Coordinates of C-alpha atoms in Angstrom, one line a residue:
M1 CA 0.0 0.0 0.0
P2 CA 1.4 3.5 -0.9
N3 CA 1.7 6.0 1.9
P4 CA -1.5 8.0 2.5
T5 CA -1.7 11.4 0.8
P6 CA -0.9 14.1 3.4
E7 CA -3.9 16.4 4.0
N8 CA -3.7 19.9 2.6
A9 CA -3.1 22.4 5.4
T10 CA -4.7 25.9 5.6
M11 CA -4.2 28.6 8.2
L12 CA -6.4 31.5 9.2
Q13 CA -5.3 34.9 10.4
G14 CA -7.8 35.0 13.3
F15 CA -8.4 38.7 13.5
E16 CA -8.5 42.0 11.6
W17 CA -7.5 45.4 12.8
Y18 CA -10.9 46.7 13.6
V19 CA -12.2 43.8 15.7
P20 CA -14.5 45.4 18.3
D21 CA -12.7 46.6 21.4
D22 CA -15.0 44.6 23.8
H23 CA -12.5 42.1 25.2
K24 CA -14.6 39.2 23.8
H25 CA -12.5 38.1 20.9
W26 CA -11.1 35.1 22.6
Q27 CA -14.6 34.0 23.5
R28 CA -15.8 34.5 19.9
L29 CA -12.9 32.5 18.5
A30 CA -13.4 29.7 21.0
G31 CA -17.0 29.4 19.9
A32 CA -15.9 29.4 16.2
V33 CA -13.1 26.8 16.3
A34 CA -15.1 23.7 15.6
G35 CA -16.8 25.4 12.6
L36 CA -13.5 26.5 11.2
K37 CA -12.0 23.0 11.5
A38 CA -15.1 21.7 9.6
V39 CA -14.2 23.9 6.6
G40 CA -10.6 22.9 6.5
V41 CA -8.8 25.4 8.8
D42 CA -6.0 23.6 10.6
N43 CA -4.1 26.4 12.3
I44 CA -5.1 29.8 13.6
W45 CA -2.7 32.7 13.8
I46 CA -4.1 34.6 16.8
P47 CA -3.4 38.3 17.5
P48 CA -0.7 39.4 19.9
G49 CA -2.0 38.1 23.3
C50 CA 0.5 40.0 25.5
K51 CA -0.4 43.2 27.4
A52 CA -0.4 46.3 25.2
Q53 CA 0.2 49.9 26.4
S54 CA -3.6 50.5 26.6
P55 CA -6.7 48.3 27.0
S56 CA -7.7 48.9 23.4
G57 CA -4.2 48.3 21.9
N58 CA -4.0 45.5 19.3
G59 CA -0.8 44.2 20.9
Y60 CA 1.7 45.6 18.5
D61 CA 2.1 48.4 21.0
I62 CA 3.5 45.7 23.4
Y63 CA 4.1 46.5 27.0
D64 CA 4.7 43.1 28.9
L65 CA 5.5 39.8 27.2
Y66 CA 4.6 37.9 30.3
D67 CA 1.2 39.4 30.9
L68 CA -1.5 37.4 28.9
G69 CA -4.4 39.3 30.4
E70 CA -3.8 38.3 34.0
Y71 CA -2.5 41.4 35.8
D72 CA -4.0 44.8 36.3
Q73 CA -1.6 46.9 34.2
K74 CA -2.0 49.7 31.7
G75 CA -5.6 50.3 32.6
S76 CA -7.1 46.9 32.6
R77 CA -6.6 43.2 33.5
S78 CA -7.7 41.9 30.1
T79 CA -6.0 42.6 26.8
K80 CA -8.2 44.0 24.0
W81 CA -8.9 40.4 23.1
G82 CA -9.9 39.1 26.6
S83 CA -8.6 37.7 29.8
K84 CA -6.0 35.0 30.3
E85 CA -8.7 32.6 31.4
E86 CA -10.6 33.2 28.1
L87 CA -7.4 32.8 26.1
F88 CA -6.9 29.4 27.7
Q89 CA -10.4 28.4 27.0
L90 CA -9.7 29.2 23.3
L91 CA -6.5 27.1 23.5
E92 CA -8.5 24.2 25.0
E93 CA -11.2 24.4 22.4
A94 CA -8.6 24.5 19.6
K95 CA -6.9 21.4 21.1
K96 CA -10.2 19.5 21.2
S97 CA -10.9 20.3 17.6
G98 CA -7.4 19.5 16.4
V99 CA -6.6 23.1 15.5
G100 CA -3.1 24.4 16.1
I101 CA -2.4 27.9 17.5
Y102 CA 0.3 30.2 16.1
W103 CA 1.3 33.1 18.4
D104 CA 1.9 36.6 17.1
A105 CA 5.3 37.5 18.7
V106 CA 6.2 41.2 18.9
L107 CA 9.8 41.2 19.8
N108 CA 11.1 44.3 18.2
H109 CA 10.2 46.9 20.8
K110 CA 8.4 47.8 24.0
A111 CA 5.7 50.5 24.5
G112 CA 4.0 52.2 27.4
A113 CA 7.0 52.6 29.8
D114 CA 6.2 53.1 33.5
H115 CA 8.6 56.0 34.0
T116 CA 11.1 58.1 32.2
E117 CA 14.9 57.8 32.4
R118 CA 17.7 60.1 31.5
C119 CA 20.3 58.9 28.9
K120 CA 22.6 60.2 26.2
A121 CA 21.4 60.0 22.6
V122 CA 22.0 61.5 19.1
E123 CA 19.4 62.3 16.6
V124 CA 19.7 60.4 13.2
D125 CA 18.4 61.2 9.8
P126 CA 15.0 59.4 9.5
N127 CA 15.7 58.5 5.9
D128 CA 19.3 57.2 6.6
R129 CA 19.6 56.0 10.2
T130 CA 23.4 55.7 9.7
K131 CA 23.7 59.5 9.5
V132 CA 24.0 61.2 12.8
I133 CA 22.7 64.8 12.7
T134 CA 23.4 66.1 16.2
D135 CA 26.1 65.9 18.9
P136 CA 25.3 63.6 21.8
Y137 CA 23.1 65.2 24.4
E138 CA 20.9 64.1 27.3
I139 CA 17.3 63.2 26.7
T140 CA 14.4 62.1 28.9
G141 CA 13.0 59.0 27.4
W142 CA 10.1 56.7 28.3
L143 CA 12.5 53.8 28.8
G144 CA 11.8 52.4 32.3
F145 CA 9.6 49.3 32.6
D146 CA 8.9 47.9 36.1
F147 CA 5.7 45.9 35.4
P148 CA 4.3 46.8 38.9
G149 CA 1.1 44.7 38.4
R150 CA 3.0 41.5 37.7
G151 CA 6.0 42.1 39.9
D152 CA 8.6 39.3 39.5
K153 CA 6.1 36.5 38.4
D154 CA 7.5 34.5 35.5
S155 CA 10.3 37.0 35.0
C156 CA 12.1 39.3 37.3
M157 CA 13.7 41.4 34.5
K158 CA 13.1 45.1 34.6
Y159 CA 14.0 47.2 31.6
H160 CA 16.0 50.4 31.6
W161 CA 17.5 52.8 29.1
H162 CA 20.6 50.6 28.5
H163 CA 18.4 47.8 27.3
F164 CA 17.3 49.7 24.2
T165 CA 19.1 51.1 21.1
G166 CA 16.7 53.9 20.3
T167 CA 13.4 55.8 21.0
D168 CA 11.3 58.4 19.3
Y169 CA 10.4 61.0 21.9
N170 CA 12.2 63.3 24.3
D171 CA 9.9 64.1 27.1
E172 CA 12.1 67.0 28.2
N173 CA 11.4 69.2 25.2
K174 CA 8.4 67.1 23.8
K175 CA 10.4 66.6 20.5
E176 CA 9.7 63.7 18.3
A177 CA 12.7 62.4 16.4
I178 CA 14.7 59.1 16.0
Y179 CA 17.1 59.1 18.9
K180 CA 19.9 56.6 18.8
I181 CA 21.0 55.9 22.4
V182 CA 24.7 56.4 23.2
G183 CA 26.6 54.1 25.5
D184 CA 29.2 51.4 25.7
N185 CA 28.8 49.0 22.8
K186 CA 25.6 50.8 21.7
D187 CA 24.8 50.7 18.0
W188 CA 22.0 49.7 15.7
S189 CA 21.9 45.9 15.0
K190 CA 24.0 45.0 11.9
S191 CA 21.8 42.0 11.0
V192 CA 18.7 43.9 9.9
D193 CA 17.3 45.2 6.6
L194 CA 19.3 47.9 5.0
E195 CA 16.4 50.1 3.9
K196 CA 16.9 53.6 5.3
G197 CA 20.5 52.8 5.7
N198 CA 19.8 50.5 8.7
Y199 CA 16.2 49.6 9.6
D200 CA 16.7 48.5 13.2
Y201 CA 14.6 51.3 14.5
L202 CA 10.8 51.0 13.8
M203 CA 8.9 52.5 16.7
F204 CA 8.6 53.0 20.5
A205 CA 11.6 51.8 22.6
D206 CA 13.7 49.6 20.4
L207 CA 15.1 46.5 22.1
D208 CA 18.9 45.9 22.1
Y209 CA 19.6 42.2 21.5
S210 CA 23.3 42.7 21.8
H211 CA 22.6 43.2 25.6
G212 CA 22.8 39.8 27.3
E213 CA 20.0 40.5 29.8
V214 CA 17.5 41.4 27.0
E215 CA 18.5 38.3 25.0
Q216 CA 18.1 36.0 27.9
D217 CA 14.7 37.4 29.0
V218 CA 13.2 37.1 25.6
M219 CA 14.8 33.7 25.0
N220 CA 13.2 32.5 28.3
W221 CA 9.8 34.0 27.1
G222 CA 10.0 32.0 23.9
V223 CA 10.2 28.7 25.8
W224 CA 7.7 29.8 28.4
I225 CA 5.0 30.9 25.9
T226 CA 5.5 27.8 23.7
K227 CA 5.0 25.5 26.7
T228 CA 2.3 27.6 28.4
A229 CA 0.1 28.0 25.3
G230 CA 0.9 24.6 23.7
L231 CA 1.9 26.4 20.5
K232 CA 2.3 24.8 17.1
G233 CA 3.8 27.9 15.5
I234 CA 4.8 31.5 15.8
R235 CA 4.3 34.5 13.5
F236 CA 7.1 37.0 14.1
D237 CA 6.2 40.7 13.7
A238 CA 8.6 43.2 12.0
I239 CA 11.5 40.8 11.3
K240 CA 13.2 43.4 9.1
H241 CA 13.8 45.5 12.1
F242 CA 15.5 43.2 14.7
S243 CA 18.6 41.0 14.7
E244 CA 18.4 38.0 12.4
D245 CA 21.3 36.5 14.5
F246 CA 19.2 36.7 17.6
L247 CA 16.2 35.2 15.9
K248 CA 18.2 32.2 14.8
R249 CA 19.4 31.7 18.4
F250 CA 15.8 32.2 19.7
L251 CA 14.5 29.4 17.4
K252 CA 17.4 27.1 18.2
N253 CA 16.7 27.6 21.9
I254 CA 13.0 26.6 21.6
D255 CA 14.0 23.5 19.5
E256 CA 16.4 22.4 22.1
S257 CA 14.4 23.3 25.2
V258 CA 11.0 22.2 24.1
G259 CA 12.0 19.4 21.8
L260 CA 9.6 20.7 19.2
R261 CA 10.1 22.2 15.7
L262 CA 7.6 25.0 15.5
F263 CA 6.2 26.3 12.3
C264 CA 7.7 29.8 12.0
V265 CA 6.6 32.6 9.6
G266 CA 7.9 36.2 9.5
E267 CA 6.5 39.5 8.5
F268 CA 9.2 40.7 6.1
W269 CA 6.9 43.0 4.2
K270 CA 8.8 44.2 1.2
D271 CA 8.1 44.1 -2.5
S272 CA 11.7 42.8 -3.2
L273 CA 12.0 39.2 -4.1
S274 CA 15.8 39.2 -3.8
D275 CA 15.7 40.6 -0.3
M276 CA 13.2 38.0 0.7
T277 CA 15.1 35.1 -0.7
G278 CA 18.3 36.5 0.8
Y279 CA 16.6 36.5 4.2
L280 CA 15.5 32.9 3.8
E281 CA 19.0 31.8 2.9
R282 CA 20.4 33.5 5.9
M283 CA 17.8 31.7 8.0
D284 CA 18.9 28.4 6.4
H285 CA 15.4 28.0 5.0
Q286 CA 14.1 26.9 8.4
F287 CA 11.5 29.7 8.2
S288 CA 8.6 30.9 6.0
L289 CA 7.7 34.4 4.8
F290 CA 4.4 36.0 3.8
D291 CA 4.3 36.4 0.0
A292 CA 4.1 40.2 -0.2
P293 CA 4.8 40.4 -3.9
L294 CA 1.9 38.1 -4.6
V295 CA -0.4 40.4 -2.7
Y296 CA 0.7 43.3 -4.8
N297 CA 0.2 41.3 -8.0
F298 CA -3.4 40.5 -6.8
S299 CA -4.0 44.2 -6.0
Q300 CA -2.8 45.4 -9.4
M301 CA -4.5 42.8 -11.4
S302 CA -7.8 43.4 -9.7
K303 CA -7.8 47.0 -11.0
E304 CA -7.3 46.0 -14.6
S305 CA -9.9 44.8 -17.1
N306 CA -9.1 41.7 -19.1
T307 CA -6.0 41.2 -17.0
D308 CA -3.6 38.4 -18.0
L309 CA -4.0 35.9 -15.2
S310 CA -1.3 33.7 -16.5
K311 CA 1.3 36.2 -15.1
V312 CA -0.1 36.2 -11.6
F313 CA 2.8 34.3 -10.1
N314 CA 5.5 36.3 -11.8
D315 CA 8.2 37.5 -9.4
T316 CA 6.5 36.1 -6.4
L317 CA 8.0 34.1 -3.5
V318 CA 5.7 31.1 -4.1
Q319 CA 7.2 30.9 -7.6
V320 CA 10.8 30.6 -6.5
K321 CA 10.5 29.3 -2.9
P322 CA 7.3 27.4 -2.8
V323 CA 8.1 25.5 0.4
N324 CA 8.8 28.8 2.3
A325 CA 5.9 30.9 1.0
V326 CA 2.8 31.6 3.0
T327 CA 0.3 32.8 0.4
L328 CA -2.4 35.3 1.3
I329 CA -4.8 37.9 -0.1
M330 CA -4.9 40.4 2.7
N331 CA -3.9 41.0 6.3
H332 CA -4.4 43.5 9.1
D333 CA -1.8 45.8 7.6
T334 CA -3.0 45.7 4.0
Q335 CA -6.7 45.8 4.7
P336 CA -8.6 49.0 3.8
Y337 CA -7.6 52.1 5.7
Q338 CA -4.4 50.6 7.1
A339 CA -0.9 51.8 6.7
L340 CA 0.1 49.3 4.0
E341 CA -3.3 49.1 2.3
A342 CA -3.2 47.0 -0.9
S343 CA -6.8 47.0 -1.9
I344 CA -8.2 44.1 -3.9
E345 CA -11.4 44.6 -5.9
D346 CA -14.3 42.5 -4.8
W347 CA -14.7 40.6 -8.1
F348 CA -11.1 39.4 -7.9
K349 CA -11.0 38.0 -4.4
P350 CA -12.6 34.6 -5.2
L351 CA -10.1 34.3 -8.1
A352 CA -7.2 35.1 -5.8
Y353 CA -8.4 32.6 -3.2
A354 CA -8.7 29.9 -5.8
L355 CA -5.1 30.7 -6.9
I356 CA -3.7 30.2 -3.4
L357 CA -6.1 27.3 -2.3
F358 CA -6.1 24.9 -5.2
R359 CA -2.5 25.1 -6.4
E360 CA 0.3 22.7 -5.4
S361 CA 2.6 25.4 -4.1
G362 CA 2.5 27.6 -1.0
Y363 CA 0.8 27.4 2.4
P364 CA -2.4 29.5 2.1
C365 CA -3.6 31.9 4.8
L366 CA -7.3 33.0 5.0
F367 CA -8.0 36.4 6.3
Y368 CA -10.5 36.8 9.2
G369 CA -12.0 40.0 7.5
D370 CA -12.7 38.0 4.4
L371 CA -14.4 35.2 6.3
Y372 CA -16.4 37.2 8.9
G373 CA -16.3 40.8 7.5
I374 CA -14.5 43.9 8.7
K375 CA -15.9 46.1 11.5
G376 CA -15.1 49.7 12.5
E377 CA -16.0 53.0 10.9
H378 CA -15.5 51.6 7.4
S379 CA -17.2 48.2 7.6
F380 CA -17.2 45.5 4.9
P381 CA -19.2 42.3 4.6
P382 CA -17.6 38.8 4.2
S383 CA -15.9 38.7 0.8
C384 CA -16.4 36.2 -2.1
Q385 CA -20.1 36.5 -1.7
G386 CA -19.8 34.4 1.4
K387 CA -18.2 31.5 -0.5
L388 CA -14.8 31.6 1.2
P389 CA -15.6 28.7 3.6
D390 CA -16.6 26.6 0.6
L391 CA -13.4 27.4 -1.2
S392 CA -11.4 26.4 1.8
L393 CA -13.4 23.1 2.2
A394 CA -12.8 22.3 -1.5
R395 CA -9.1 22.6 -0.9
K396 CA -9.3 20.2 2.0
L397 CA -11.4 17.6 0.1
Y398 CA -10.3 17.7 -3.5
A399 CA -7.1 19.7 -4.3
Y400 CA -4.7 16.7 -4.5
G401 CA -2.6 15.0 -7.1
E402 CA -0.9 16.0 -10.3
Q403 CA -1.5 19.6 -11.4
N404 CA -2.1 20.3 -15.1
D405 CA -2.3 23.9 -16.2
Y406 CA -4.3 25.5 -19.1
F407 CA -3.0 29.1 -18.9
D408 CA -3.7 30.2 -22.5
P409 CA -5.3 32.7 -23.1
G410 CA -4.4 34.7 -20.0
T411 CA -7.9 36.1 -19.7
C412 CA -9.4 32.6 -19.1
I413 CA -7.1 30.2 -17.3
G414 CA -7.7 26.8 -15.7
W415 CA -6.0 23.9 -14.1
V416 CA -6.8 20.3 -13.1
R417 CA -5.9 18.5 -9.9
R418 CA -6.0 14.8 -10.9
G419 CA -6.4 13.3 -7.4
T420 CA -4.5 10.5 -5.8
E421 CA -5.2 6.8 -5.1
D422 CA -6.7 7.5 -1.7
R423 CA -8.1 11.0 -2.6
P424 CA -9.4 10.2 -6.1
D425 CA -12.0 12.9 -6.7
G426 CA -9.8 15.8 -8.0
L427 CA -11.1 19.1 -9.3
A428 CA -11.1 21.4 -12.2
C429 CA -10.8 25.1 -11.7
V430 CA -11.5 27.8 -14.2
L431 CA -11.0 31.6 -13.8
S432 CA -12.0 34.5 -16.1
S433 CA -10.9 38.1 -15.9
A434 CA -13.1 39.0 -18.9
G435 CA -16.5 37.7 -20.1
I436 CA -18.3 34.4 -19.9
N437 CA -16.0 31.6 -21.1
E438 CA -15.2 27.9 -20.9
K439 CA -12.1 25.7 -20.8
R440 CA -11.7 22.2 -22.3
M441 CA -9.5 20.2 -19.9
D442 CA -8.5 16.6 -19.3
V443 CA -9.4 15.3 -15.8
G444 CA -8.6 11.6 -16.6
T445 CA -10.4 8.7 -18.2
E446 CA -11.1 7.3 -14.7
H447 CA -13.7 10.0 -14.5
S448 CA -15.4 9.2 -17.8
G449 CA -19.2 9.3 -17.6
Q450 CA -19.3 11.3 -14.4
K451 CA -21.3 14.5 -14.0
W452 CA -19.3 17.4 -12.5
T453 CA -20.9 20.5 -11.0
D454 CA -19.6 23.7 -9.5
V455 CA -19.2 23.4 -5.7
L456 CA -19.8 27.2 -5.4
G457 CA -23.1 27.0 -7.1
W458 CA -22.4 30.0 -9.4
E459 CA -22.6 27.7 -12.5
S460 CA -25.8 25.8 -12.6
S461 CA -25.0 23.5 -15.5
E462 CA -23.5 20.0 -15.4
V463 CA -20.4 18.9 -17.3
L464 CA -20.3 15.3 -18.6
I465 CA -16.8 13.9 -18.7
G466 CA -16.2 12.2 -22.0
D467 CA -14.7 8.8 -22.8
D468 CA -11.4 10.5 -23.4
G469 CA -11.4 12.1 -19.9
F470 CA -12.0 15.6 -21.2
G471 CA -14.7 18.0 -20.1
T472 CA -15.6 21.5 -21.2
F473 CA -16.0 23.6 -18.0
P474 CA -17.9 27.0 -18.1
V475 CA -17.1 30.0 -16.0
G476 CA -19.0 33.3 -15.6
G477 CA -17.6 36.7 -16.5
T478 CA -15.0 37.9 -14.1
S479 CA -15.6 34.9 -11.9
V480 CA -14.3 31.4 -10.9
A481 CA -15.9 28.0 -11.0
V482 CA -14.7 24.9 -9.1
W483 CA -15.9 21.7 -10.8
V484 CA -16.0 18.4 -8.9
N485 CA -17.9 15.1 -9.5
E486 CA -21.4 15.6 -8.2
K487 CA -21.0 12.4 -6.2
A488 CA -17.6 13.2 -4.7
Q489 CA -17.1 12.5 -1.1
G490 CA -18.1 15.4 1.1
R491 CA -20.3 17.3 -1.3
E492 CA -23.0 17.4 1.4
R493 CA -20.7 19.5 3.6
F494 CA -20.8 22.7 1.5
G495 CA -22.9 25.7 2.4
K496 CA -23.0 25.0 6.2
F497 CA -20.6 27.6 7.6
N498 CA -21.9 30.1 10.1
A499 CA -20.2 33.5 9.5
N500 CA -22.2 35.4 12.1
I501 CA -19.4 35.3 14.7
Y502 CA -20.6 38.5 16.3
E503 CA -24.2 37.2 16.8
T504 CA -23.3 34.1 18.8

């Protein structure tokens, strides 16, 4: 007997930027986990669960790594997402459903200091951080972290000015600038991205990983959070901005201390394929990156009529490093009204999801805002006309086996997944960036005589597979169709997802 075909894996970014600030997000996710598993979600990247500098902070304004919504600090006991107890209820529900949890680790900086401290600093050119533009002088920076609500529980480390490389505010004269802290062996990290000369400094109080106390405290936290939360993976925020050398040691320490190789993906958000592949090489390819160039391709193509879909993977990470690419459509930074907004027109989103869910390459990541809708001042309903759960389920059930492409002409492309011995159903996917069209494709003589229908229900016709294994598969204008044998295993599971997460 051949080895069983591995199941396709899919991850979900389990939040969007404008999730309501009601401290109930952990509760909502806990109630949704079983339904997510049922449509093919295997792992959830949850938002930063550590205490932020304010009760409404999303966690990227991180204050205390060791406070998971347990201590009365920075205005509340809970984080924006909920209390530690509610977090652990989510973790328990995920474990029961067989869903892994990926933690969002914000290790670049700290925010919301408890008191100011005096130190020497120089101002640097914001556009070239290697250029010093003032003599050293004393500033009063928000650089003292005592964690009074937590005390010494889990970590006795307190942070002071010498634990940081830079800050952005001098409380003495209320001036905002990029201040590089001056002291023995103080400098920007050398193993960071070279944008702006040296991109070590991003925001708030920038951690200095050349300081042994900082490295040890954060190393300890990595092991602690992995064990405490039973993690299957970590998403690392802002990896362009802190030491690659430290990150390699951090991961090695978890491997050796926990005896577990976590899935690790980093936010290296840059439209430069060479910089991304260079980073992966320096990380010995034991790491994944989000495919930012693919997101930009999707965004651009969605704004063009009759766009050439055959070029969608040109100059993308998934094209050159398929094993290390996490493919996605949108995230909390690129969603509408965010700093890195890369809008994707509504008509194109189902096509984009088909392109990441049904192909052999890449590890696809669904976006919470596309699944459940986006809240806030500028709200949006779930995308893909509510069909994203069915797209995800079709991946789990049918997107297996050899992939045969039909990419000509570029305005109507298709491909076939031929299935495997133990997952024999396969699928045929057709996309159009122009008008109504059809694609004649070979799904295999083993399917001769079968009637195939569109799992999305957007195409109402049936396709009869001929004796030669070919079928002619229609698709609507600027649309996608996903064709599967009408008697394929699991067809009864479609259309059952509850997207009303805010009403439960």
